[in-house]
Coordinates of C-alpha atoms in Angstrom, one line a residue:
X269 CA 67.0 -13.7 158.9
X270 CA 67.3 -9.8 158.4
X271 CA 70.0 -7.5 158.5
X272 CA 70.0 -3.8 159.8
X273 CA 72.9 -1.6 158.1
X274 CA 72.9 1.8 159.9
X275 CA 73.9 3.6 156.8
X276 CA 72.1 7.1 158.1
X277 CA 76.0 9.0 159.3
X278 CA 77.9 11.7 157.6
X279 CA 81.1 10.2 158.5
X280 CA 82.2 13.8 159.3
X281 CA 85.5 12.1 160.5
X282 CA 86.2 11.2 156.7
X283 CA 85.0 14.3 155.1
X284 CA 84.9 15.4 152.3
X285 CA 83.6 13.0 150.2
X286 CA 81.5 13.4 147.1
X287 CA 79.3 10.4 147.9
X288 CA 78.0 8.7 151.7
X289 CA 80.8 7.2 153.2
X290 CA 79.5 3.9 152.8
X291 CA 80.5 3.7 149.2
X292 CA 83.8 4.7 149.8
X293 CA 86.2 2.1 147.7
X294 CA 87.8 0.1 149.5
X295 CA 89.0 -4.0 148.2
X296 CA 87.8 -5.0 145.2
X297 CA 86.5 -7.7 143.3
X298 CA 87.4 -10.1 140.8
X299 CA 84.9 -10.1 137.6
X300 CA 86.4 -12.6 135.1
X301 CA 89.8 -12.0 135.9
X302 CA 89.3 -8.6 136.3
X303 CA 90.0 -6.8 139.8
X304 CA 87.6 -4.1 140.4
X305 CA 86.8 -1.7 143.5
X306 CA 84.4 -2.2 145.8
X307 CA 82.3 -0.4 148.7
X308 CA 83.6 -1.1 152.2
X309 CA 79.8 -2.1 152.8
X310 CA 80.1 -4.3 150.4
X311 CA 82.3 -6.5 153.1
X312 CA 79.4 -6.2 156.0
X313 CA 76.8 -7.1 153.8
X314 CA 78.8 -10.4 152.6
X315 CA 79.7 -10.9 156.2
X316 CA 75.8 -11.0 156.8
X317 CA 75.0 -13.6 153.6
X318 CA 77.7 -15.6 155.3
X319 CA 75.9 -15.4 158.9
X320 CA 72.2 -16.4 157.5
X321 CA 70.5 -13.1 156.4
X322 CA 68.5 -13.2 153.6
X323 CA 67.1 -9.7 153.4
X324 CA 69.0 -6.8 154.3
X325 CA 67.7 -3.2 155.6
X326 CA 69.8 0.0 155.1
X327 CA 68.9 2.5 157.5
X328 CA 70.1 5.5 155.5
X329 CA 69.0 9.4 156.0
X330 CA 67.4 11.7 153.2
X331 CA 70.1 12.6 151.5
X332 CA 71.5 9.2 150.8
X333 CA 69.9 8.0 147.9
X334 CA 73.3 6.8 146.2
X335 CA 73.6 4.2 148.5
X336 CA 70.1 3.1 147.0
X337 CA 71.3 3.6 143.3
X338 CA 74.0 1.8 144.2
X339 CA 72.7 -1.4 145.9
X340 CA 69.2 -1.5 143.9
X341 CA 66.9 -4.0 145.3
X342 CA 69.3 -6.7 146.0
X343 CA 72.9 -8.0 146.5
X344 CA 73.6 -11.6 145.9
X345 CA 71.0 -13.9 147.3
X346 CA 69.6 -11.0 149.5
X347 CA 67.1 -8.9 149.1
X348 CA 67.6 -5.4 150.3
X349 CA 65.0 -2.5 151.8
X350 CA 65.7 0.8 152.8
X351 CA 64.4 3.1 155.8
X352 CA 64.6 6.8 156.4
X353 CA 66.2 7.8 159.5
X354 CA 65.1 11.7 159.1
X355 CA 67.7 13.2 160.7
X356 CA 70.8 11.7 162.4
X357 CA 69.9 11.0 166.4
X358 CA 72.1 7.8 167.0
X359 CA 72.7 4.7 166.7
X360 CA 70.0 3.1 168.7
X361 CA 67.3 5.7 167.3
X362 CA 68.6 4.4 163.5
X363 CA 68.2 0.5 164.5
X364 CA 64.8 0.9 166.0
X365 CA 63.9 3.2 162.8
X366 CA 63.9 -0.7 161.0
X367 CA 62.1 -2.1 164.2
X368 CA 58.9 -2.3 162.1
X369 CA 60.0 -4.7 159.6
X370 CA 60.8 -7.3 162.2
X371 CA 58.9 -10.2 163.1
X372 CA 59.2 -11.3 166.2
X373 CA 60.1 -14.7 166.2
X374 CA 62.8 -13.9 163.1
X375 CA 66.4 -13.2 164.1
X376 CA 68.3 -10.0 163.3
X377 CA 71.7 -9.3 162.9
X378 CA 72.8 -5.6 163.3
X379 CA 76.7 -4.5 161.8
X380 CA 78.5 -1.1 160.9
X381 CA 78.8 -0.5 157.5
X382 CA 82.2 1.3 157.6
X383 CA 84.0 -1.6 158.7
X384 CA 86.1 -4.6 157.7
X385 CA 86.6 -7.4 159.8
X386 CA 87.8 -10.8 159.4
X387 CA 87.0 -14.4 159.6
X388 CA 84.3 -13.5 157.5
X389 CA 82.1 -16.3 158.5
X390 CA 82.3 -14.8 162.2
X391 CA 78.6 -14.3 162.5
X392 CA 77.3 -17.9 161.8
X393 CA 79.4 -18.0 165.8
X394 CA 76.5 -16.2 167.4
X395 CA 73.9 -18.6 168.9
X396 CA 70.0 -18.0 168.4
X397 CA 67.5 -17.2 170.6
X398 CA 69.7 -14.5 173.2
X399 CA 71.2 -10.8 172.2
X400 CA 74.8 -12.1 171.3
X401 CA 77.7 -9.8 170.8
X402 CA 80.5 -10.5 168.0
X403 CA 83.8 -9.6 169.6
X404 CA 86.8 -8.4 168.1
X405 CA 90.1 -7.9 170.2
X406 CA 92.1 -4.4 169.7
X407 CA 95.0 -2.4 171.3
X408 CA 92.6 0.5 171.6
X409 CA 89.5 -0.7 172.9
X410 CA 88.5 3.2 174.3
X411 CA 87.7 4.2 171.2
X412 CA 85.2 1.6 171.5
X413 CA 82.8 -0.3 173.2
X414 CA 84.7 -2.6 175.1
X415 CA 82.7 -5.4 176.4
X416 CA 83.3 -7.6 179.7
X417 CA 82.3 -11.0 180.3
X418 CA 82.2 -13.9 182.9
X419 CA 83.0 -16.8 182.8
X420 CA 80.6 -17.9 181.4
X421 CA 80.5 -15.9 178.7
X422 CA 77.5 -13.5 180.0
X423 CA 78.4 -9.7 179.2
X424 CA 78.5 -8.1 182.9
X425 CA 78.7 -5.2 181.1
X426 CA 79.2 -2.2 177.6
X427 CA 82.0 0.1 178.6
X428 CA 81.5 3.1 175.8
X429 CA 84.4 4.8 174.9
X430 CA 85.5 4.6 177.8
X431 CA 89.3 5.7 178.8
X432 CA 89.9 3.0 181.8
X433 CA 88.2 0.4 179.6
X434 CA 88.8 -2.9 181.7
X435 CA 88.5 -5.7 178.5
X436 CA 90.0 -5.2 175.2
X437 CA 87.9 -6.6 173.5
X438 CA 84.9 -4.8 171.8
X439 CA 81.4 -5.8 169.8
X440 CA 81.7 -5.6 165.9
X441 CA 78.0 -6.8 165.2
X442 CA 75.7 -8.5 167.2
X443 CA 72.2 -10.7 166.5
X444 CA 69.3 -11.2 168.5
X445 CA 65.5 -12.6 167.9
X446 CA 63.1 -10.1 167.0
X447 CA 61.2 -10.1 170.2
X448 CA 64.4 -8.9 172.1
X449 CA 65.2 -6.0 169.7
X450 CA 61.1 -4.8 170.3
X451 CA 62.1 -5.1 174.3
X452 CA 64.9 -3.2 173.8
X453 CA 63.1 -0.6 171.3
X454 CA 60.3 -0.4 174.2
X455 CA 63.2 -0.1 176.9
X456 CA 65.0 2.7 174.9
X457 CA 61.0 4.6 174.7
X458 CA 60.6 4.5 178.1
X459 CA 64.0 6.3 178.7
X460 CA 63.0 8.9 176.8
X461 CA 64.7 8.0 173.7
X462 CA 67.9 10.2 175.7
X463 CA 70.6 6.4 174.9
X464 CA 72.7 7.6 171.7
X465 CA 74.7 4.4 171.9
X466 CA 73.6 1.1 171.7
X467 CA 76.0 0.3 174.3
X468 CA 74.4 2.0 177.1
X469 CA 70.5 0.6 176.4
X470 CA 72.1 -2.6 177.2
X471 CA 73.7 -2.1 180.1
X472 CA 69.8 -0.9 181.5
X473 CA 68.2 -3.8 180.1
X474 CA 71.0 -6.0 182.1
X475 CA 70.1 -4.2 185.0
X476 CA 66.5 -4.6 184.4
X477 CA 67.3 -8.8 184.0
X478 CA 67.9 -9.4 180.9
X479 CA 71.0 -11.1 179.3
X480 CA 73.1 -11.2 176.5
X481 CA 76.3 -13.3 175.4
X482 CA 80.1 -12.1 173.9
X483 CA 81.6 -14.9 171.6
X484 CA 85.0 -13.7 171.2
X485 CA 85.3 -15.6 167.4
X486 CA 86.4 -12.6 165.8
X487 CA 90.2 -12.1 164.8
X488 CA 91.1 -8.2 163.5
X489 CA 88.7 -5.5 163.3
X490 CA 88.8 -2.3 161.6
X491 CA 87.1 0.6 162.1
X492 CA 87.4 3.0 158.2
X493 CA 86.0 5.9 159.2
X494 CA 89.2 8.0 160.2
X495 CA 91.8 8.4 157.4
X496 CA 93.9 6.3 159.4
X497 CA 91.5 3.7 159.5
X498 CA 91.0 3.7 155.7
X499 CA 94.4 3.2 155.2
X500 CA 94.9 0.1 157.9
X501 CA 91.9 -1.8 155.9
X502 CA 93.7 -1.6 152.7
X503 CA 96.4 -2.8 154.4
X504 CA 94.8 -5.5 156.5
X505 CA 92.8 -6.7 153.0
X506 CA 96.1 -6.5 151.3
X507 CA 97.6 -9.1 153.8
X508 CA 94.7 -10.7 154.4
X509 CA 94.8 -11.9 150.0
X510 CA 98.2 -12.9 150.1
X511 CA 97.3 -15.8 152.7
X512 CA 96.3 -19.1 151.1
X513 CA 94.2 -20.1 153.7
X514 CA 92.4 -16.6 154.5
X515 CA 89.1 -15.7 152.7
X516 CA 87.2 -12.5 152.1
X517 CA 89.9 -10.3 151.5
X518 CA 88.0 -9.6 148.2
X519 CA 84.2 -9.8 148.0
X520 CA 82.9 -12.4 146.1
X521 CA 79.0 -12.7 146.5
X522 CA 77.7 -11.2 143.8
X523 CA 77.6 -7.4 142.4
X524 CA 75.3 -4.7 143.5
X525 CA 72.4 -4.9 141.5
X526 CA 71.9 -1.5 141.3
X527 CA 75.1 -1.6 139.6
X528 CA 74.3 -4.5 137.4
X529 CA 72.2 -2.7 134.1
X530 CA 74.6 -0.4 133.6
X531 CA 76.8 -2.5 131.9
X532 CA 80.2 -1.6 134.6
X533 CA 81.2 -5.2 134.5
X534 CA 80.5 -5.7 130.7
X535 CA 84.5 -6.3 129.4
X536 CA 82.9 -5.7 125.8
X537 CA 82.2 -2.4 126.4
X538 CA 85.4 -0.9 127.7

């Protein structure tokens, strides 16, 4: 199973920052004993491991290579690629910028690296074989794209940011088989390439018959890319390691291996 990181933002709601926005420390690790800091992408990428992928693909843009010095070619058990998105155009024009590398009869799992969510093994939720939305609920679901269901579970519709937002509860990731993200690629072509959100490409490929699914196992969301949101994910981490029976506060997967020969987690050498 793959996994598409849009990594390709300047997070010019968190500027300035002397590195991409992705790297920004936020947790930490334990490394014999030893806290340490970690990326907030570090926490999607686990999130993904947890959910079944096995290689991951950064969509990052051209000026973004510390994201690739920092991740290397793998994190964990997964392999990782990277893609160029050349400039920034949305985020339906970065996830179809990954497009190529999936077949079509392997699943996908797509996720926003500037956020921390929690129960970590929320993905493994999503069923196979349909586009399947990951829902979180929140108290401000018009900053957002607040999703509405049936009853039976079928999303009637992707209300982006919108301020009369009828459902509070919004997508945080979402998975689907390869074929359906080359339909929606082909779909999002023959508009003209004019959908900047995700959100409203699915609404006209409901219209046009197909369907997709909202499993509502998420619990709190976070989004990190406001100052306000950096400061709520240390907080919900921070709560979130003080409960016995609640994990990822802290990533625990393995190191960055970009990271790994340059001796950071070598105790001898400090």
């Amino acid at each position: 199973m793959w996994g598409i990181i849009p990594a390709a933002g300047i997070g010019s709601r968190i500027q300035p920052l002397a590195f991409s926005k992705e790297l920004l420390p936020v947790g930490s690790r334990l490394d014999d004993g030893v806290e340490r800091p970690c990326a907030v992408s570090e926490y999607l990428v686990e999130r993904m491991i947890h959910g079944g992928a096995d290689k991951i693909c950064f969509v990052i843009s051209p000026g973004k290579s510390d994201i690739m010095e920092y991740y290397g070619a793998s994190y964990g058990t997964a392999s990782i690629a990277y893609v160029v998105q050349p400039k920034a155009s949305g985020l339906c024009d970065a996830i179809f910028q990954a497009a190529p590398l999936i077949p079509a009869d392997e699943s996908v799992i797509v996720g926003l690296p500037d956020t921390v969510w929690f129960p970590e093994t929320a993905l493994a939720e999503l069923p196979e074989g349909t586009l399947s939305f990951l829902l979180f609920p929140v108290d401000n679901p018009q900053v957002f794209d607040a999703v509405v269901l049936d009853e039976t579970r079928h999303v009637q519709e992707i209300q982006v940011k919108r301020e009369d937002a009828s459902s509070r509860w919004i997508w945080g990731a979402f998975k689907m088989p390869g074929h359906v993200l080359q339909a929606l690629r082909q779909l999002w072509l023959s508009r003209n390439r004019e959908d900047e959100y995700f959100g409203t490409l699915v609404n006209a490929y409901l219209a046009q018959g197909g369907e997709a699914i909202g499993v509502k196992a998420g619990a709190s969301y976070v989004d990190v890319g406001t100052l306000h949101g950096y400061r709520s994910a240390i907080a919900l981490l921070s709560e979130a390691a003080q409960q016995e029976n609640v994990t990822g506060a802290r990533v625990a997967l393995g190191w960055p291996a970009g990271r790994l020969p340059r001796g950071l987690h070598d105790l001898n050498r400090e």
